[in-house]
Amino acid sequence: MDESGLSLLLAKEQAQAWKEIRLRKTTWLRSEILQRVIQELLVDYYVKTQDTNLTSEDKKFHETLEQRLLVTELTHLLGPSQEKEIPPLLGLEKADLLELMPPSEDFVQMKARLQLEVEEQLKRKCFTLLCYHDPNSDADSETLKAAKVWKLAEVLVGEKQQCQDAKNQQKEQLVLLEKKSATYSQVLLRCLALLQRLLQEHRLKTQSELDRINAQYLEIKCSAMILKLRMEELKILSDTYTAEKVEVHRLIRDRLEGAIRLQEQDMEKSRQVLNTYEVLGEEFDRLVKEYTQLKQATENKRWALQEFNKAYH
């Protein structure tokens, strides 16, 4: 068995089948390229029909080529001649189409020139492809361009293989990147879960200590603010009261304090007298009332005497 798991016989048959496929593909590509080149020659001829410089040989060549191409395509459309059970298209037979073939002499001349025209057209296309692939080759000679075109197929195959390898490597890198992304996502989720658990377990324990520290900080800040206010108050007082004013205020305070002491002494004496009178009890109250009445009567008589004196003077 080989690396793919096939037996040697099947692997050999598979290789032969792929070889046959590539051969048929190459044959089809050659015919397709030739068909397109001939069609391009005819298109160029249609464009040049407006040119009065076309010679009769050019016109005859293109007309013969077009007629031959049309007859060949119609012959292919009719299908194989052995299929008699299928009615021919439009009732035509191949013999009817062969009558429309150009004369053999014109065909021989057209065929000889067609080979040169096709070679020239293919050469221009190859040089165009070469200059597109390598713009620096545009200034080279035709001989050097032909040599480069001869190796262009191998270069393109190598570049295609490099692109395919790079594409495969990119796919591998993308797969690896997806795996790493999935792994990193899982790791990040585990880290987030761990952080959440640490937050729930440790923050509650440290919250009381944090509150105590914050309270101390606020207390110290308030004390500092009070001291600052006191300092501002003292500063205002020092700016407002000079030494002379302070001395005057001190003298005023001493006098006021002396007067207060005298008043307190008088008040103490009066309190002692009142205490002495309070010992008498109700008799003292009666004497006070009687004294008050006598004093009021005396005041009234004094006022009447003054009025009497005013009347006689």
Short mmCIF file of C-alpha atoms in Angstrom, two decimals:
data_model
loop_
_atom_site.label_atom_id
_atom_site.label_comp_id
_atom_site.label_asym_id
_atom_site.label_seq_id
_atom_site.Cartn_x
_atom_site.Cartn_y
_atom_site.Cartn_z
CA MET A 1 0.00 0.00 0.00
CA ASP A 2 1.13 3.56 -0.65
CA GLU A 3 0.81 6.65 1.57
CA SER A 4 -2.83 7.26 0.52
CA GLY A 5 -3.87 3.75 1.55
CA LEU A 6 -4.32 2.39 -1.98
CA SER A 7 -2.78 -0.80 -3.18
CA LEU A 8 0.13 -0.58 -5.60
CA LEU A 9 -2.04 -1.72 -8.51
CA LEU A 10 -4.77 0.84 -7.81
CA ALA A 11 -2.17 3.54 -7.26
CA LYS A 12 -0.60 2.71 -10.63
CA GLU A 13 -3.99 2.80 -12.36
CA GLN A 14 -4.80 6.10 -10.66
CA ALA A 15 -1.50 7.62 -11.80
CA GLN A 16 -2.18 6.41 -15.35
CA ALA A 17 -5.68 7.92 -15.23
CA TRP A 18 -4.35 11.27 -14.03
CA LYS A 19 -1.74 11.18 -16.79
CA GLU A 20 -4.45 10.55 -19.37
CA ILE A 21 -6.53 13.39 -17.94
CA ARG A 22 -3.60 15.80 -18.12
CA LEU A 23 -2.87 14.72 -21.69
CA ARG A 24 -6.47 15.26 -22.78
CA LYS A 25 -6.57 18.57 -20.95
CA THR A 26 -3.41 19.70 -22.73
CA THR A 27 -4.86 18.68 -26.09
CA TRP A 28 -8.09 20.55 -25.39
CA LEU A 29 -6.21 23.64 -24.25
CA ARG A 30 -4.15 23.65 -27.44
CA SER A 31 -7.22 23.47 -29.64
CA GLU A 32 -9.01 26.08 -27.52
CA ILE A 33 -6.04 28.47 -27.70
CA LEU A 34 -5.82 28.01 -31.46
CA GLN A 35 -9.56 28.62 -31.80
CA ARG A 36 -9.39 31.85 -29.80
CA VAL A 37 -6.32 33.10 -31.66
CA ILE A 38 -8.08 32.57 -35.00
CA GLN A 39 -11.16 34.40 -33.71
CA GLU A 40 -8.98 37.29 -32.57
CA LEU A 41 -7.42 37.45 -36.04
CA LEU A 42 -10.87 37.71 -37.56
CA VAL A 43 -11.88 40.41 -35.06
CA ASP A 44 -8.76 42.38 -35.97
CA TYR A 45 -9.69 41.99 -39.62
CA TYR A 46 -13.19 43.38 -38.98
CA VAL A 47 -11.62 46.37 -37.29
CA LYS A 48 -9.21 46.91 -40.17
CA THR A 49 -11.93 46.77 -42.82
CA GLN A 50 -12.27 50.52 -42.37
CA ASP A 51 -8.65 50.89 -43.42
CA THR A 52 -8.26 51.50 -47.17
CA ASN A 53 -4.71 50.16 -47.11
CA LEU A 54 -5.83 46.51 -46.92
CA THR A 55 -4.58 44.56 -49.88
CA SER A 56 -6.54 42.04 -51.86
CA GLU A 57 -4.34 39.27 -50.46
CA ASP A 58 -5.27 40.25 -46.90
CA LYS A 59 -8.96 40.29 -47.76
CA LYS A 60 -8.73 36.95 -49.52
CA PHE A 61 -6.82 35.43 -46.59
CA HIS A 62 -9.34 36.53 -43.98
CA GLU A 63 -12.36 35.63 -46.10
CA THR A 64 -10.97 32.16 -46.77
CA LEU A 65 -10.15 31.73 -43.07
CA GLU A 66 -13.60 32.85 -41.99
CA GLN A 67 -15.34 30.60 -44.54
CA ARG A 68 -13.25 27.59 -43.55
CA LEU A 69 -13.87 28.23 -39.84
CA LEU A 70 -17.64 28.57 -40.27
CA VAL A 71 -17.91 25.39 -42.34
CA THR A 72 -15.85 23.47 -39.79
CA GLU A 73 -17.98 24.67 -36.87
CA LEU A 74 -21.21 23.81 -38.69
CA THR A 75 -19.83 20.38 -39.54
CA HIS A 76 -19.15 19.77 -35.85
CA LEU A 77 -22.68 20.88 -34.99
CA LEU A 78 -24.15 18.23 -37.28
CA GLY A 79 -22.56 15.52 -35.14
CA PRO A 80 -21.08 12.14 -36.11
CA SER A 81 -22.28 10.73 -39.42
CA GLN A 82 -22.84 7.25 -37.99
CA GLU A 83 -25.79 8.37 -35.85
CA LYS A 84 -28.42 7.82 -38.52
CA GLU A 85 -31.33 7.56 -36.11
CA ILE A 86 -31.02 11.29 -35.22
CA PRO A 87 -32.31 13.60 -37.98
CA PRO A 88 -29.64 16.07 -39.20
CA LEU A 89 -29.82 19.71 -38.14
CA LEU A 90 -31.95 21.74 -40.61
CA GLY A 91 -31.91 18.72 -42.91
CA LEU A 92 -28.31 19.37 -43.86
CA GLU A 93 -25.67 16.77 -44.46
CA LYS A 94 -21.93 17.12 -44.22
CA ALA A 95 -21.70 16.82 -47.99
CA ASP A 96 -23.86 19.92 -48.29
CA LEU A 97 -21.47 21.87 -46.09
CA LEU A 98 -18.34 20.55 -47.78
CA GLU A 99 -19.53 22.12 -51.02
CA LEU A 100 -19.12 25.51 -49.31
CA MET A 101 -15.44 24.91 -48.63
CA PRO A 102 -13.09 27.44 -50.28
CA PRO A 103 -11.00 26.29 -53.26
CA SER A 104 -8.05 24.11 -52.41
CA GLU A 105 -5.53 26.62 -53.77
CA ASP A 106 -6.92 29.38 -51.56
CA PHE A 107 -6.94 26.98 -48.62
CA VAL A 108 -3.27 26.05 -49.17
CA GLN A 109 -2.24 29.71 -49.31
CA MET A 110 -4.37 30.54 -46.28
CA LYS A 111 -2.93 27.62 -44.31
CA ALA A 112 0.65 28.64 -45.05
CA ARG A 113 0.02 32.22 -43.97
CA LEU A 114 -2.16 31.21 -41.02
CA GLN A 115 0.74 29.41 -39.39
CA LEU A 116 2.84 32.56 -39.49
CA GLU A 117 -0.03 34.73 -38.24
CA VAL A 118 -0.77 32.37 -35.36
CA GLU A 119 2.90 32.20 -34.39
CA GLU A 120 3.14 36.00 -34.43
CA GLN A 121 -0.05 36.36 -32.40
CA LEU A 122 1.09 33.79 -29.84
CA LYS A 123 4.49 35.47 -29.62
CA ARG A 124 2.87 38.83 -28.86
CA LYS A 125 0.69 37.24 -26.21
CA CYS A 126 3.65 35.48 -24.62
CA PHE A 127 5.66 38.71 -24.58
CA THR A 128 2.68 40.56 -23.08
CA LEU A 129 2.36 37.92 -20.36
CA LEU A 130 6.11 38.09 -19.71
CA CYS A 131 6.07 41.90 -19.38
CA TYR A 132 3.08 41.67 -17.05
CA HIS A 133 4.89 39.13 -14.89
CA ASP A 134 8.24 40.92 -15.09
CA PRO A 135 7.86 44.60 -16.12
CA ASN A 136 11.64 44.93 -16.38
CA SER A 137 11.58 42.60 -19.41
CA ASP A 138 9.83 45.21 -21.52
CA ALA A 139 13.18 46.74 -22.56
CA ASP A 140 14.80 43.38 -23.43
CA SER A 141 15.42 42.16 -26.94
CA GLU A 142 13.15 39.61 -28.61
CA THR A 143 15.79 36.89 -28.25
CA LEU A 144 16.07 37.47 -24.51
CA LYS A 145 12.30 37.68 -24.19
CA ALA A 146 11.96 34.37 -26.05
CA ALA A 147 14.45 32.76 -23.67
CA LYS A 148 12.54 34.08 -20.66
CA VAL A 149 9.22 32.94 -22.12
CA TRP A 150 10.67 29.44 -22.54
CA LYS A 151 11.27 29.32 -18.76
CA LEU A 152 8.15 31.28 -17.80
CA ALA A 153 6.02 28.16 -17.42
CA GLU A 154 8.41 26.67 -14.87
CA VAL A 155 8.59 29.99 -13.02
CA LEU A 156 4.80 30.26 -12.88
CA VAL A 157 4.50 26.67 -11.66
CA GLY A 158 7.04 27.39 -8.93
CA GLU A 159 5.27 30.58 -7.89
CA LYS A 160 1.94 28.78 -7.90
CA GLN A 161 3.41 26.11 -5.64
CA GLN A 162 4.80 28.81 -3.34
CA CYS A 163 1.39 30.48 -3.19
CA GLN A 164 -0.25 27.15 -2.43
CA ASP A 165 2.30 26.42 0.30
CA ALA A 166 1.77 29.89 1.76
CA LYS A 167 -1.99 29.36 1.63
CA ASN A 168 -1.69 26.02 3.41
CA GLN A 169 0.61 27.57 5.99
CA GLN A 170 -1.88 30.39 6.48
CA LYS A 171 -4.65 27.86 7.07
CA GLU A 172 -2.49 26.07 9.63
CA GLN A 173 -1.72 29.38 11.32
CA LEU A 174 -5.43 30.24 11.41
CA VAL A 175 -6.26 26.89 13.00
CA LEU A 176 -3.46 27.39 15.53
CA LEU A 177 -4.66 30.93 16.20
CA GLU A 178 -8.21 29.71 16.83
CA LYS A 179 -6.91 27.09 19.26
CA LYS A 180 -4.80 29.67 21.09
CA SER A 181 -7.72 32.10 21.19
CA ALA A 182 -9.95 29.43 22.72
CA THR A 183 -7.23 28.55 25.25
CA TYR A 184 -6.63 32.20 26.16
CA SER A 185 -10.36 32.76 26.57
CA GLN A 186 -10.61 29.86 29.01
CA VAL A 187 -7.58 31.11 30.95
CA LEU A 188 -9.05 34.61 31.16
CA LEU A 189 -12.36 33.23 32.40
CA ARG A 190 -10.57 31.26 35.12
CA CYS A 191 -8.58 34.36 36.10
CA LEU A 192 -11.77 36.41 36.33
CA ALA A 193 -13.41 33.75 38.49
CA LEU A 194 -10.34 33.69 40.76
CA LEU A 195 -10.32 37.48 41.07
CA GLN A 196 -14.00 37.48 41.91
CA ARG A 197 -13.48 34.90 44.65
CA LEU A 198 -10.53 36.82 46.09
CA LEU A 199 -12.59 39.99 46.08
CA GLN A 200 -15.49 38.35 47.87
CA GLU A 201 -13.28 36.65 50.48
CA HIS A 202 -10.77 39.36 51.30
CA ARG A 203 -12.64 42.61 50.79
CA LEU A 204 -15.17 41.81 53.52
CA LYS A 205 -12.31 41.11 55.94
CA THR A 206 -10.47 44.31 55.18
CA GLN A 207 -13.53 46.54 54.94
CA SER A 208 -13.71 47.21 58.70
CA GLU A 209 -10.01 48.07 58.84
CA LEU A 210 -10.44 50.30 55.83
CA ASP A 211 -13.39 52.07 57.47
CA ARG A 212 -11.36 52.60 60.66
CA ILE A 213 -8.48 54.09 58.70
CA ASN A 214 -10.88 56.34 56.81
CA ALA A 215 -12.44 57.49 60.10
CA GLN A 216 -9.01 58.29 61.53
CA TYR A 217 -8.12 60.15 58.39
CA LEU A 218 -11.32 62.22 58.55
CA GLU A 219 -10.76 62.93 62.26
CA ILE A 220 -7.21 64.11 61.65
CA LYS A 221 -8.40 66.16 58.71
CA CYS A 222 -11.10 67.82 60.87
CA SER A 223 -8.56 68.56 63.62
CA ALA A 224 -6.24 70.10 61.07
CA MET A 225 -9.12 72.20 59.75
CA ILE A 226 -10.01 73.40 63.27
CA LEU A 227 -6.38 74.32 63.97
CA LYS A 228 -6.24 76.14 60.68
CA LEU A 229 -9.38 78.11 61.56
CA ARG A 230 -7.95 78.93 65.00
CA MET A 231 -4.74 80.08 63.38
CA GLU A 232 -6.69 82.32 61.02
CA GLU A 233 -8.67 83.70 63.98
CA LEU A 234 -5.49 84.48 65.90
CA LYS A 235 -3.99 86.04 62.82
CA ILE A 236 -7.03 88.31 62.42
CA LEU A 237 -6.88 89.25 66.12
CA SER A 238 -3.17 90.01 65.93
CA ASP A 239 -3.76 92.17 62.85
CA THR A 240 -6.73 93.95 64.50
CA TYR A 241 -5.37 94.65 68.03
CA THR A 242 -2.00 96.33 68.35
CA ALA A 243 0.10 96.42 71.55
CA GLU A 244 -1.30 99.86 72.55
CA LYS A 245 -4.89 98.68 72.09
CA VAL A 246 -4.20 95.58 74.10
CA GLU A 247 -2.75 97.69 76.95
CA VAL A 248 -5.80 99.99 76.95
CA HIS A 249 -8.13 96.98 76.95
CA ARG A 250 -6.16 95.53 79.85
CA LEU A 251 -6.62 98.74 81.88
CA ILE A 252 -10.33 98.82 81.06
CA ARG A 253 -10.63 95.19 82.06
CA ASP A 254 -8.82 95.83 85.36
CA ARG A 255 -11.15 98.74 86.18
CA LEU A 256 -14.20 96.71 85.24
CA GLU A 257 -13.00 93.80 87.31
CA GLY A 258 -12.41 96.21 90.27
CA ALA A 259 -15.92 97.63 89.89
CA ILE A 260 -17.30 94.10 89.69
CA ARG A 261 -15.49 93.17 92.89
CA LEU A 262 -16.92 96.27 94.67
CA GLN A 263 -20.40 95.42 93.46
CA GLU A 264 -19.95 91.86 94.61
CA GLN A 265 -18.84 93.13 98.04
CA ASP A 266 -21.88 95.43 98.25
CA MET A 267 -24.10 92.59 97.13
CA GLU A 268 -22.58 90.36 99.78
CA LYS A 269 -23.21 93.01 102.48
CA SER A 270 -26.79 93.44 101.28
CA ARG A 271 -27.24 89.67 101.30
CA GLN A 272 -25.99 89.55 104.91
CA VAL A 273 -28.40 92.34 105.93
CA LEU A 274 -31.24 90.53 104.19
CA ASN A 275 -30.28 87.34 105.94
CA THR A 276 -30.39 89.21 109.25
CA TYR A 277 -33.83 90.55 108.45
CA GLU A 278 -35.06 87.18 107.31
CA VAL A 279 -34.38 85.86 110.80
CA LEU A 280 -37.27 88.05 112.07
CA GLY A 281 -39.76 86.12 109.89
CA GLU A 282 -43.34 87.50 109.62
CA GLU A 283 -42.59 90.40 111.97
CA PHE A 284 -40.04 91.60 109.44
CA ASP A 285 -42.57 91.46 106.67
CA ARG A 286 -45.05 93.48 108.75
CA LEU A 287 -42.40 96.09 109.56
CA VAL A 288 -41.43 96.29 105.87
CA LYS A 289 -45.03 96.89 104.88
CA GLU A 290 -45.50 99.47 107.61
CA TYR A 291 -42.25 101.16 106.63
CA THR A 292 -43.35 101.22 103.04
CA GLN A 293 -46.69 102.77 103.95
CA LEU A 294 -45.06 105.39 106.19
CA LYS A 295 -42.52 106.20 103.46
CA GLN A 296 -45.25 106.58 100.90
CA ALA A 297 -47.31 108.77 103.29
CA THR A 298 -44.24 110.88 103.95
CA GLU A 299 -43.62 111.28 100.24
CA ASN A 300 -47.23 112.31 99.73
CA LYS A 301 -47.12 114.89 102.52
CA ARG A 302 -43.79 116.22 101.24
CA TRP A 303 -45.28 116.60 97.80
CA ALA A 304 -48.37 118.35 99.26
CA LEU A 305 -46.14 120.67 101.30
CA GLN A 306 -44.16 121.54 98.19
CA GLU A 307 -47.32 122.30 96.31
CA PHE A 308 -48.58 124.37 99.23
CA ASN A 309 -45.36 126.37 99.35
CA LYS A 310 -45.57 126.95 95.60
CA ALA A 311 -49.10 128.26 96.00
CA TYR A 312 -48.12 130.88 98.69
CA HIS A 313 -44.97 132.04 97.08
#
